[in-house]
Short mmCIF file of C-alpha atoms in Angstrom, two decimals:
data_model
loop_
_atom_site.label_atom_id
_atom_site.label_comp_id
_atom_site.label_asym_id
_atom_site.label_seq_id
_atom_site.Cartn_x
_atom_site.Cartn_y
_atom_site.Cartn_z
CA UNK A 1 15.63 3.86 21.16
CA UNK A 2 13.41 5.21 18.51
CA UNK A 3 13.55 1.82 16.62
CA UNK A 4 11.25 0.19 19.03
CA UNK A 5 8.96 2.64 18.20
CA UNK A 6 9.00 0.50 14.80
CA UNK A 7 8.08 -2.24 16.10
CA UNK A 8 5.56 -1.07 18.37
CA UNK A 9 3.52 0.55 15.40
CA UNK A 10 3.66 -2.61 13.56
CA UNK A 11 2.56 -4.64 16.15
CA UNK A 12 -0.49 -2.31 16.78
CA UNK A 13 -1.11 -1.97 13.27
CA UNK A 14 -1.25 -5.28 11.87
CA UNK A 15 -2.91 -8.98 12.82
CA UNK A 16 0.00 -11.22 11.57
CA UNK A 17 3.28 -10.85 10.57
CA UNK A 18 2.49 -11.76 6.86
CA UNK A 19 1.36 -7.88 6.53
CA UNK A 20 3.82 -5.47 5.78
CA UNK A 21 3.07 -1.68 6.73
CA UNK A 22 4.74 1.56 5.45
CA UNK A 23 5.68 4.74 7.57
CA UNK A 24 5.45 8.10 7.11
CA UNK A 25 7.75 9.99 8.95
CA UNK A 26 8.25 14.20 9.02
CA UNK A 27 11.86 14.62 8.81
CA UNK A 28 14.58 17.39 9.04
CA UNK A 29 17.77 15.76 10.80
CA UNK A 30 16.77 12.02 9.21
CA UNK A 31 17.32 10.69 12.70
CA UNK A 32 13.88 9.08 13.43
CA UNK A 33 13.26 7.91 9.57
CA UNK A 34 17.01 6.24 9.75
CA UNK A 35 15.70 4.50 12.78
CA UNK A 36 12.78 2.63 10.05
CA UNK A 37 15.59 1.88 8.05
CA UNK A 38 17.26 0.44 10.75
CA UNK A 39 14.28 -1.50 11.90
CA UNK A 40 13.56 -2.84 8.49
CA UNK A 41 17.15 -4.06 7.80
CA UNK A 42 16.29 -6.16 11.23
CA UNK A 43 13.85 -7.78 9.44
CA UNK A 44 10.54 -5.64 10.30
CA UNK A 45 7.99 -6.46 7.27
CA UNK A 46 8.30 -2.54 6.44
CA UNK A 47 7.03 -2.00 2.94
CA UNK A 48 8.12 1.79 2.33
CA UNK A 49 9.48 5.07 4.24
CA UNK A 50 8.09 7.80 3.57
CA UNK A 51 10.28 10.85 4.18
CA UNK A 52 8.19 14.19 4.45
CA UNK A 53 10.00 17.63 4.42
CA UNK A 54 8.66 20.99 4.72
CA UNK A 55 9.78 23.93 2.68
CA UNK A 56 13.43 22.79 3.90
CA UNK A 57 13.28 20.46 1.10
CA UNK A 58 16.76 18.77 0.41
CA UNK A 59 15.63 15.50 1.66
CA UNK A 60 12.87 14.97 -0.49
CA UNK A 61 14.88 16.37 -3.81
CA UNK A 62 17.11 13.72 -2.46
CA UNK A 63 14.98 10.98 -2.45
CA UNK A 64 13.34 12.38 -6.01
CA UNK A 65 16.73 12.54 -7.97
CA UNK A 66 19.45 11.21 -6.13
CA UNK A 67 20.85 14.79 -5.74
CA UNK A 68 21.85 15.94 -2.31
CA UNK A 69 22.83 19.77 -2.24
CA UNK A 70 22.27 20.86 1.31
CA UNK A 71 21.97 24.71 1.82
CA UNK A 72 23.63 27.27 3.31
CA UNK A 73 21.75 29.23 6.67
CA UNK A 74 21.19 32.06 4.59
CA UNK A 75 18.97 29.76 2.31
CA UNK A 76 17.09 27.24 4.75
CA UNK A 77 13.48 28.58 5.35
CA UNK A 78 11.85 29.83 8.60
CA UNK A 79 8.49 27.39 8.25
CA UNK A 80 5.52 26.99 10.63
CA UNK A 81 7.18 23.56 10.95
CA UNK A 82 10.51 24.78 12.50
CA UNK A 83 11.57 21.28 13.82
CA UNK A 84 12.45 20.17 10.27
CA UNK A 85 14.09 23.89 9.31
CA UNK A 86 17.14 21.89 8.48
CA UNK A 87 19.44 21.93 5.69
CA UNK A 88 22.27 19.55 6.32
CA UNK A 89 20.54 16.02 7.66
CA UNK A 90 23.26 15.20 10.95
CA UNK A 91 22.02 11.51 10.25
CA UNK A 92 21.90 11.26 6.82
CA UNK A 93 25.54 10.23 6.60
CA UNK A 94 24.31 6.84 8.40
CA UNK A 95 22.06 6.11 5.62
CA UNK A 96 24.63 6.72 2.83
CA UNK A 97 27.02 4.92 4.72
CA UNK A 98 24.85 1.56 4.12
CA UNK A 99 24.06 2.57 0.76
CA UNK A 100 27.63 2.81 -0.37
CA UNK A 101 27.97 -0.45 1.26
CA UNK A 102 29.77 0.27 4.11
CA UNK A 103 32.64 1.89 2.42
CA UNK A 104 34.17 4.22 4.58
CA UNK A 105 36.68 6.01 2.21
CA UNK A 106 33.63 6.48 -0.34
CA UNK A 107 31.78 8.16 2.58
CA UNK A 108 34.65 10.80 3.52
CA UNK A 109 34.75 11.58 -0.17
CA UNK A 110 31.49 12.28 -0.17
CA UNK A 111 31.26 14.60 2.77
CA UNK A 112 34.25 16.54 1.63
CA UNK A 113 32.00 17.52 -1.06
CA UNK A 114 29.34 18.64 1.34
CA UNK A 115 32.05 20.71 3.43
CA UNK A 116 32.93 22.19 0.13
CA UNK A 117 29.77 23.32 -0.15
CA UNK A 118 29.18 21.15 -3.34
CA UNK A 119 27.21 18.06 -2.18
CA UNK A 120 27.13 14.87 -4.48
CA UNK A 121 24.73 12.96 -6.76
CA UNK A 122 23.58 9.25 -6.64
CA UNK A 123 20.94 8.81 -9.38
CA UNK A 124 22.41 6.05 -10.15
CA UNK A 125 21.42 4.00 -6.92
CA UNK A 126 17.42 5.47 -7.16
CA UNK A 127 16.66 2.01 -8.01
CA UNK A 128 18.31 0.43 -4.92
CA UNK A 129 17.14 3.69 -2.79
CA UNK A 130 13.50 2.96 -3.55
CA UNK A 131 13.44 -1.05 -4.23
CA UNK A 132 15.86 -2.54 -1.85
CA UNK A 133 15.53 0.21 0.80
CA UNK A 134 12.05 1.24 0.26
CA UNK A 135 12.19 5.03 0.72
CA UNK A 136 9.89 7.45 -1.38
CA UNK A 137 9.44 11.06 -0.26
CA UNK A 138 7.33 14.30 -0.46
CA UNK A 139 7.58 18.21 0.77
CA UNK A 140 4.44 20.10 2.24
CA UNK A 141 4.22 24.01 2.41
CA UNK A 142 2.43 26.21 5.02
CA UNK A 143 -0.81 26.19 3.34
CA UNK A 144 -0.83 22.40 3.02
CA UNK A 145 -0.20 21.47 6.60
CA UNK A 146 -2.91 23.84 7.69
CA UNK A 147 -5.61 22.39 5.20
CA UNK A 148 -4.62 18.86 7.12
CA UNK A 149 -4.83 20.45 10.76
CA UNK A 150 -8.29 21.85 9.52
CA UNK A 151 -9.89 18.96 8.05
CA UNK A 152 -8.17 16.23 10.63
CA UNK A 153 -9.95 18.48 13.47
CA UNK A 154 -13.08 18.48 11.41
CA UNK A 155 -13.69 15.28 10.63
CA UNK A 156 -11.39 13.44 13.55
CA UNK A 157 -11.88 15.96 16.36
CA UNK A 158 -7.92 15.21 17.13
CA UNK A 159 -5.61 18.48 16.71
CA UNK A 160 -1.83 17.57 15.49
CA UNK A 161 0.61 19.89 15.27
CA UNK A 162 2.58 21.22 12.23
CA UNK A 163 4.93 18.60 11.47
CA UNK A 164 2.49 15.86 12.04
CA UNK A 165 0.49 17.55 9.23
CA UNK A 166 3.27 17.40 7.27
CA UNK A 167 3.34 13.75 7.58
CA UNK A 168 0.00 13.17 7.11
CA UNK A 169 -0.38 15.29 3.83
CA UNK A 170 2.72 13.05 2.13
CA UNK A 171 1.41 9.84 3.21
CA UNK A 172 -1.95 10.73 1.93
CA UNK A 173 -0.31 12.30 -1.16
CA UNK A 174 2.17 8.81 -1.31
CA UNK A 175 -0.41 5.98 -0.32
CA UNK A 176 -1.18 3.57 -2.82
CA UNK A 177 -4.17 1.20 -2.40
CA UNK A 178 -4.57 -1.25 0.14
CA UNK A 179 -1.20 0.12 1.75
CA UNK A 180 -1.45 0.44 5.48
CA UNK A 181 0.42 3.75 6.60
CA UNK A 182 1.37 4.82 9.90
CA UNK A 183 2.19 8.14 10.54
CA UNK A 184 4.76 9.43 13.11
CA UNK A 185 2.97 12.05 15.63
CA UNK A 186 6.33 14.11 16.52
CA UNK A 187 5.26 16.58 18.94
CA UNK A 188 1.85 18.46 20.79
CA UNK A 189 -0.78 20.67 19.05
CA UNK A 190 -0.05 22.87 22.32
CA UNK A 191 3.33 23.92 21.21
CA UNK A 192 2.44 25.59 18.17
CA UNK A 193 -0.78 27.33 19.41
CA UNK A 194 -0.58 29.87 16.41
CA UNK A 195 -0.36 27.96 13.93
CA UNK A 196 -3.27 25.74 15.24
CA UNK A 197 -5.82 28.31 15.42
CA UNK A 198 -4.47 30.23 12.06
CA UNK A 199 -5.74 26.69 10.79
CA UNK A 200 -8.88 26.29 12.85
CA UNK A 201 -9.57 29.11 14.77
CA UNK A 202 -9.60 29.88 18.67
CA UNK A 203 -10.47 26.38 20.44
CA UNK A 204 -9.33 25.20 23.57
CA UNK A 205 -5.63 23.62 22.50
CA UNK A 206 -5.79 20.54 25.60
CA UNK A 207 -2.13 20.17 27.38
CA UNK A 208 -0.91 17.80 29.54
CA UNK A 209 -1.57 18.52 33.26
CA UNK A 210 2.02 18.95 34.08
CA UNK A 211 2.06 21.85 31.61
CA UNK A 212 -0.83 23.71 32.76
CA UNK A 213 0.15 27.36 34.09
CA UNK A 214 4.03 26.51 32.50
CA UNK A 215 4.17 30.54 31.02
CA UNK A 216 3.23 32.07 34.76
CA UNK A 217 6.17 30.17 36.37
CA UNK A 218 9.59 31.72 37.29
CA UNK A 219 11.98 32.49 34.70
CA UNK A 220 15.63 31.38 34.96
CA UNK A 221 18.23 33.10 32.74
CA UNK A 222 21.32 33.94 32.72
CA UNK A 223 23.60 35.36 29.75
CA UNK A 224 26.87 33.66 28.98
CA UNK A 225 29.71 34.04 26.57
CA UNK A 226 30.38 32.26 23.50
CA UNK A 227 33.25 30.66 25.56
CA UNK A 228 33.92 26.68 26.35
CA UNK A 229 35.42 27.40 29.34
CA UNK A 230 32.63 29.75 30.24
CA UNK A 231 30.33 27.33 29.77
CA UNK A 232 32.23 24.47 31.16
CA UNK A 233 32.18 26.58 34.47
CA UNK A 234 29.01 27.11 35.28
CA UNK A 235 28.38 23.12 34.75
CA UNK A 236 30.80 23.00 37.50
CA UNK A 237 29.65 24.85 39.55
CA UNK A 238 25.69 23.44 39.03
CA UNK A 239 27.07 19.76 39.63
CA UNK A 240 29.06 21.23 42.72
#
């Protein structure tokens, strides 16, 4: 589904299809960034994706050096951008899968060396990575995506929330002249109130009507074992 989003932000973006536009995308899982790729080997006039990581930064020394070396749990950061706290991408695979051209042995070679705990190197296919498939990438730390939250409020009036600013400080950081960039909003300001007003202080955060009052509802919880079957049986008994 997310690849209409492509097309949509084209579309909106541009006055004929001779333009070509370039995303910026914040990724942790490479799910919504794969979906550009997907959309611009359908023939979308996509220029360049820009993959932005946070401190979790084994995409972007990816997409830098054809190295990927995802960590261990013990070694993936706690960020203000906690979305893209990941250090194995769940999508990636799909990526490598078309840049190995297809080759499905090649690809479970590959991720036996990632279940080893040794990942794999592809330096050699920057070239393709970059020309062919047009991806380019770039990491932002705390202190950047709060400068971008600050001065977006300032001189926009529009708060976005932390992994937005991550996208917006690569693209910014990325963007070459005349290149049109659209940047994936991924979630609301309202969701990370903390880090919002750490940024710019105690304003009123808007939410959706829906959301208003959400913390002074009724809380539903109940414990359950790290058990299947436990869990299977209190699906069945919901649906029931």
């Amino acid at each position: 589904a997310q690849v209409v989003y492509y097309f949509a932000g084209y579309f909106k973006a541009t006055k004929s299809n001779d333009e070509t536009v370039s995303f910026c995308v914040p990724s942790g899982n490479f799910g919504n960034v794969c979906a550009g790729h997907i959309a611009k080997q359908m023939g979308l006039p996509i220029r360049r994706l820009m993959v932005a990581t946070n401190e979790n930064d084994v995409l972007d020394e990816f997409f830098k050096t054809g190295s990927y070396r995802p960590r261990t749990a013990a070694h993936t950061h706690v960020t203000s951008s906690p979305s893209m706290d990941i250090s194995k991408a769940s999508n990636f695979e799909r990526f490598i899968f078309d840049l190995t051209g297809r080759d499905a042995a090649e690809i479970e070679t590959l991720w036996a060396e990632v279940g080893a705990g040794k990942g794999f190197n592809l330096a050699f296919a920057l070239d393709k990575i970059r020309n062919e498939y047009g991806f380019v990438s770039g990491k932002s730390l705390h202190r950047d995506r709060l400068a971008v939250i600050k001065q977006v409020y300032e001189q926009d009036g529009e708060l976005i929330d932390p992994h937005t600013a991550d996208g917006v400080k690569v693209a910014r950081e990325l963007r070459e002249a005349g290149e049109t960039v659209v940047c994936l909003e991924t979630a609301l300001a309202a969701k990370f109130a903390d880090t919002i007003r750490e940024a710019v202080g105690d304003v009123d955060i808007p939410r959706p009507a829906k959301l208003q009052g959400l913390e002074d509802l009724p809380q539903k919880v109940q414990n359950v074992p790290n058990q299947a079957e436990a869990v299977k049986e209190i699906i069945r008994n919901v649906l029931d």
